[in-house]
CSV table of C-alpha atoms in Angstrom, one decimal:
chain,number,residue,atom,x,y,z
A,1,GLU,CA,0.0,0.0,0.0
A,2,ALA,CA,1.3,3.4,-1.0
A,3,ASP,CA,2.0,5.5,2.1
A,4,ILE,CA,4.3,7.8,3.9
A,5,TYR,CA,6.0,6.7,7.1
A,6,GLN,CA,7.8,8.5,9.9
A,7,THR,CA,9.8,7.1,12.8
A,8,PRO,CA,10.0,7.5,15.6
A,9,ARG,CA,6.5,8.8,16.4
A,10,TYR,CA,7.7,10.1,19.8
A,11,LEU,CA,11.2,11.0,21.0
A,12,VAL,CA,12.4,12.4,24.3
A,13,ILE,CA,16.1,13.2,24.4
A,14,GLY,CA,18.6,15.3,26.3
A,15,THR,CA,20.2,18.5,25.2
A,16,GLY,CA,23.2,18.1,22.9
A,17,LYS,CA,22.3,14.8,21.4
A,18,LYS,CA,22.4,14.2,17.7
A,19,ILE,CA,19.1,12.8,16.3
A,20,THR,CA,17.8,11.8,12.9
A,21,LEU,CA,14.1,11.8,12.1
A,22,GLU,CA,13.2,9.3,9.4
A,23,CYS,CA,10.7,9.8,6.6
A,24,SER,CA,10.0,7.3,3.8
A,25,GLN,CA,7.3,7.3,1.1
A,26,THR,CA,6.3,4.5,-1.2
A,27,MET,CA,4.3,6.6,-3.6
A,28,GLY,CA,7.1,7.4,-6.0
A,29,HIS,CA,6.7,11.1,-5.4
A,30,ASP,CA,9.6,13.4,-6.5
A,31,LYS,CA,8.8,16.2,-4.1
A,32,MET,CA,9.2,15.9,-0.3
A,33,TYR,CA,8.9,18.4,2.5
A,34,TRP,CA,9.5,18.8,6.2
A,35,TYR,CA,7.2,21.0,8.2
A,36,GLN,CA,7.5,22.1,11.9
A,37,GLN,CA,4.3,22.5,13.9
A,38,ASP,CA,4.1,23.8,17.5
A,39,PRO,CA,1.0,22.6,19.4
A,40,GLY,CA,-2.2,24.3,18.2
A,41,MET,CA,-0.3,26.3,15.6
A,42,GLU,CA,0.2,26.5,11.8
A,43,LEU,CA,2.7,24.5,9.9
A,44,HIS,CA,5.9,26.1,8.8
A,45,LEU,CA,8.1,24.7,5.9
A,46,ILE,CA,11.6,24.1,7.0
A,47,HIS,CA,13.1,22.0,4.2
A,48,TYR,CA,12.0,20.7,0.8
A,49,SER,CA,13.4,18.6,-2.0
A,50,TYR,CA,12.5,18.4,-5.7
A,51,GLY,CA,14.2,15.1,-6.2
A,52,VAL,CA,17.4,13.1,-5.5
A,53,ASN,CA,20.3,15.3,-4.5
A,54,SER,CA,18.1,18.4,-4.4
A,55,THR,CA,17.4,20.0,-1.1
A,56,GLU,CA,16.5,23.6,-0.1
A,57,LYS,CA,15.7,25.5,3.0
A,58,GLY,CA,12.1,26.6,3.6
A,59,ASP,CA,10.6,29.7,5.0
A,60,LEU,CA,11.3,29.0,8.7
A,61,SER,CA,14.9,29.1,9.7
A,62,SER,CA,16.0,25.7,11.1
A,63,GLU,CA,19.2,24.4,12.5
A,64,SER,CA,18.4,21.0,11.1
A,65,THR,CA,19.7,19.5,7.9
A,66,VAL,CA,18.3,17.1,5.4
A,67,SER,CA,19.5,14.7,2.7
A,68,ARG,CA,17.9,13.1,-0.4
A,69,ILE,CA,20.0,10.2,-1.6
A,70,ARG,CA,17.1,8.0,-2.6
A,71,THR,CA,13.7,9.1,-4.0
A,72,GLU,CA,11.8,7.4,-1.2
A,73,HIS,CA,13.9,8.6,1.8
A,74,PHE,CA,14.2,12.1,3.2
A,75,PRO,CA,15.7,12.1,6.7
A,76,LEU,CA,16.1,15.2,8.9
A,77,THR,CA,19.0,15.5,11.3
A,78,LEU,CA,19.7,17.7,14.3
A,79,GLU,CA,23.4,17.7,15.2
A,80,SER,CA,22.9,19.0,18.7
A,81,ALA,CA,19.4,19.1,20.0
A,82,ARG,CA,18.2,22.0,22.2
A,83,PRO,CA,14.9,22.6,24.1
A,84,SER,CA,14.0,25.2,21.5
A,85,HIS,CA,13.8,22.2,19.0
A,86,THR,CA,10.9,20.7,20.9
A,87,SER,CA,8.0,20.5,18.4
A,88,GLN,CA,6.2,18.2,16.1
A,89,TYR,CA,7.8,17.5,12.7
A,90,LEU,CA,5.7,16.5,9.8
A,91,CYS,CA,7.0,14.9,6.6
A,92,ALA,CA,5.1,15.2,3.3
A,93,SER,CA,5.4,14.3,-0.3
A,94,SER,CA,3.7,15.3,-3.5
A,95,GLU,CA,3.5,14.6,-7.3
A,96,GLY,CA,4.8,17.0,-9.9
A,97,ASP,CA,2.7,20.1,-10.0
A,98,ARG,CA,0.6,22.4,-7.8
A,99,HIS,CA,-2.6,20.6,-8.7
A,100,HIS,CA,-1.7,17.7,-6.6
A,101,PRO,CA,-2.1,17.7,-2.9
A,102,ALA,CA,0.7,16.9,-0.4
A,103,PHE,CA,0.4,13.7,1.6
A,104,PHE,CA,1.5,13.7,5.1
A,105,GLY,CA,3.1,11.2,7.5
A,106,PRO,CA,1.8,10.8,11.1
A,107,GLY,CA,4.5,13.1,12.5
A,108,THR,CA,7.3,12.9,15.0
A,109,ARG,CA,6.7,14.6,18.3
A,110,LEU,CA,10.2,15.6,19.6
A,111,THR,CA,10.8,16.7,23.2
A,112,VAL,CA,14.3,18.0,24.2
A,113,LEU,CA,15.0,18.2,27.9
B,1,ALA,CA,2.8,36.4,-3.3
B,2,GLN,CA,0.3,33.9,-1.9
B,3,SER,CA,-1.3,33.7,1.5
B,4,VAL,CA,-4.2,32.1,3.3
B,5,THR,CA,-6.4,33.6,6.0
B,6,GLN,CA,-8.7,31.5,8.1
B,7,LEU,CA,-11.1,33.9,9.6
B,8,ASP,CA,-12.0,31.9,12.8
B,9,SER,CA,-9.5,30.3,15.1
B,10,HIS,CA,-12.3,28.5,16.9
B,11,VAL,CA,-15.8,27.4,15.9
B,12,SER,CA,-18.3,25.6,18.1
B,13,VAL,CA,-21.4,23.9,16.7
B,14,SER,CA,-24.0,21.5,18.1
B,15,GLU,CA,-24.1,18.0,16.8
B,16,GLY,CA,-26.4,17.8,13.8
B,17,THR,CA,-26.1,21.5,12.9
B,18,PRO,CA,-24.3,22.9,9.9
B,19,VAL,CA,-20.6,23.6,9.9
B,20,LEU,CA,-19.0,26.6,8.2
B,21,LEU,CA,-15.2,27.2,8.3
B,22,ARG,CA,-14.1,30.3,6.4
B,23,CYS,CA,-11.0,30.7,4.3
B,24,ASN,CA,-9.8,33.6,2.1
B,25,TYR,CA,-6.8,33.4,-0.1
B,26,SER,CA,-4.4,35.7,-1.9
B,27,SER,CA,-2.6,34.5,-5.0
B,28,SER,CA,-0.9,36.1,-8.0
B,29,TYR,CA,-1.9,33.2,-10.2
B,30,SER,CA,-4.8,30.8,-10.5
B,31,PRO,CA,-4.4,28.8,-7.3
B,32,SER,CA,-5.0,25.2,-6.2
B,33,LEU,CA,-6.7,25.1,-2.9
B,34,PHE,CA,-7.0,22.3,-0.3
B,35,TRP,CA,-8.6,21.6,3.0
B,36,TYR,CA,-6.9,19.3,5.5
B,37,VAL,CA,-8.1,17.9,8.8
B,38,GLN,CA,-5.9,17.1,11.7
B,39,HIS,CA,-7.1,15.0,14.7
B,40,PRO,CA,-5.2,15.2,18.0
B,41,ASN,CA,-1.8,13.6,17.8
B,42,LYS,CA,-2.3,12.6,14.1
B,43,GLY,CA,-0.9,13.7,10.8
B,44,LEU,CA,-2.9,15.7,8.3
B,45,GLN,CA,-5.6,14.1,6.1
B,46,LEU,CA,-6.7,15.6,2.8
B,47,LEU,CA,-10.5,16.5,2.9
B,48,LEU,CA,-10.8,17.9,-0.6
B,49,LYS,CA,-9.1,19.9,-3.3
B,50,TYR,CA,-9.9,22.6,-5.9
B,51,THR,CA,-7.7,22.6,-9.0
B,52,SER,CA,-9.6,24.8,-11.5
B,53,ALA,CA,-12.3,22.4,-12.5
B,54,ALA,CA,-15.8,22.5,-10.8
B,55,THR,CA,-16.1,25.4,-8.3
B,56,LEU,CA,-18.1,23.3,-5.9
B,57,VAL,CA,-15.9,20.5,-4.6
B,58,LYS,CA,-17.0,17.5,-2.7
B,59,GLY,CA,-14.7,15.8,-0.3
B,60,ILE,CA,-14.7,13.0,2.2
B,61,ASN,CA,-17.0,12.6,5.3
B,62,GLY,CA,-19.7,14.8,3.8
B,63,PHE,CA,-17.6,18.0,3.5
B,64,GLU,CA,-17.7,20.3,0.6
B,65,ALA,CA,-16.2,23.7,-0.4
B,66,GLU,CA,-17.0,26.3,-2.9
B,67,PHE,CA,-14.4,28.3,-4.8
B,68,LYS,CA,-15.5,31.9,-5.3
B,69,LYS,CA,-12.9,33.8,-7.3
B,70,SER,CA,-14.7,37.2,-7.0
B,71,GLU,CA,-14.6,36.9,-3.2
B,72,THR,CA,-11.2,35.0,-3.1
B,73,SER,CA,-12.8,32.6,-0.8
B,74,PHE,CA,-12.8,28.8,-0.3
B,75,HIS,CA,-15.1,28.1,2.6
B,76,LEU,CA,-15.6,24.6,4.0
B,77,THR,CA,-19.1,23.4,4.8
B,78,LYS,CA,-20.9,20.3,6.1
B,79,PRO,CA,-24.7,20.1,6.4
B,80,SER,CA,-24.7,18.2,9.7
B,81,ALA,CA,-21.9,18.0,12.2
B,82,HIS,CA,-20.9,14.8,13.9
B,83,MET,CA,-18.9,14.4,17.1
B,84,SER,CA,-16.1,12.8,15.1
B,85,ASP,CA,-15.6,16.0,13.1
B,86,ALA,CA,-14.1,17.7,16.1
B,87,ALA,CA,-10.5,18.5,15.0
B,88,GLU,CA,-8.2,21.2,13.6
B,89,TYR,CA,-8.9,22.2,10.0
B,90,PHE,CA,-6.3,23.9,7.7
B,91,CYS,CA,-6.9,25.7,4.4
B,92,VAL,CA,-3.9,25.5,2.1
B,93,VAL,CA,-3.0,27.3,-1.2
B,94,ASN,CA,-0.5,26.4,-3.9
B,95,SER,CA,0.0,28.9,-6.7
B,96,GLY,CA,2.6,27.0,-8.7
B,97,THR,CA,5.7,27.0,-6.6
B,98,TYR,CA,7.0,24.3,-4.4
B,99,LYS,CA,5.2,25.8,-1.5
B,100,TYR,CA,2.0,24.7,0.1
B,101,ILE,CA,1.0,27.7,2.2
B,102,PHE,CA,-1.0,26.9,5.3
B,103,GLY,CA,-3.6,29.0,7.1
B,104,THR,CA,-3.3,29.3,10.9
B,105,GLY,CA,-6.0,26.6,11.4
B,106,THR,CA,-9.6,26.5,12.8
B,107,ARG,CA,-10.3,24.3,15.7
B,108,LEU,CA,-13.8,22.8,15.4
B,109,LYS,CA,-15.6,21.9,18.6
B,110,VAL,CA,-18.8,19.8,18.3
B,111,LEU,CA,-21.2,19.9,21.3
B,112,ALA,CA,-23.4,17.0,22.2
């Protein structure tokens, strides 16, 4: 079944740790996105990718980095987590043009102590 | 430039009464518009989309939305609210760039 997956769903870590949030999609979509969402708030784009080896920063400044080595995989990495990184991170993917909606994963809720 | 304004941050309705969630957009080009729903601790689910075909769009779970270019609006409606409709709803615009621009969301509360 075509879908988009995120792991872990919940993560609690200490300050200074390096973490990677995983995102994979089996829909064959070229475009992938990472959004950050604080509780009860709107979504802010932090990274996007048009395809393999293509990554760009989004509208919201983020200390995270991403990579796109395979079409289906778009991991997000924080080299040194801080309490200000506590948030929900949503991964999404979409087909070629603006007429197609984005499909979202279930999200990773990150808490940095 | 493109943007989305959701006019109500919170809406409360009684079960069985109509739902109206309001969305206005701004776009330099002919937009594609979407409504998503987010239940607590869940990801976003697509309710419906407008992509320049019929202006009245039907979605899942009995929701529909009407695209009105003259009013730059894309309001979401449902004839009869159900308890399971309680959630956060996001209006989204895409005018041809990589960006899906999200509104600030409307929290729908359904009263028994």
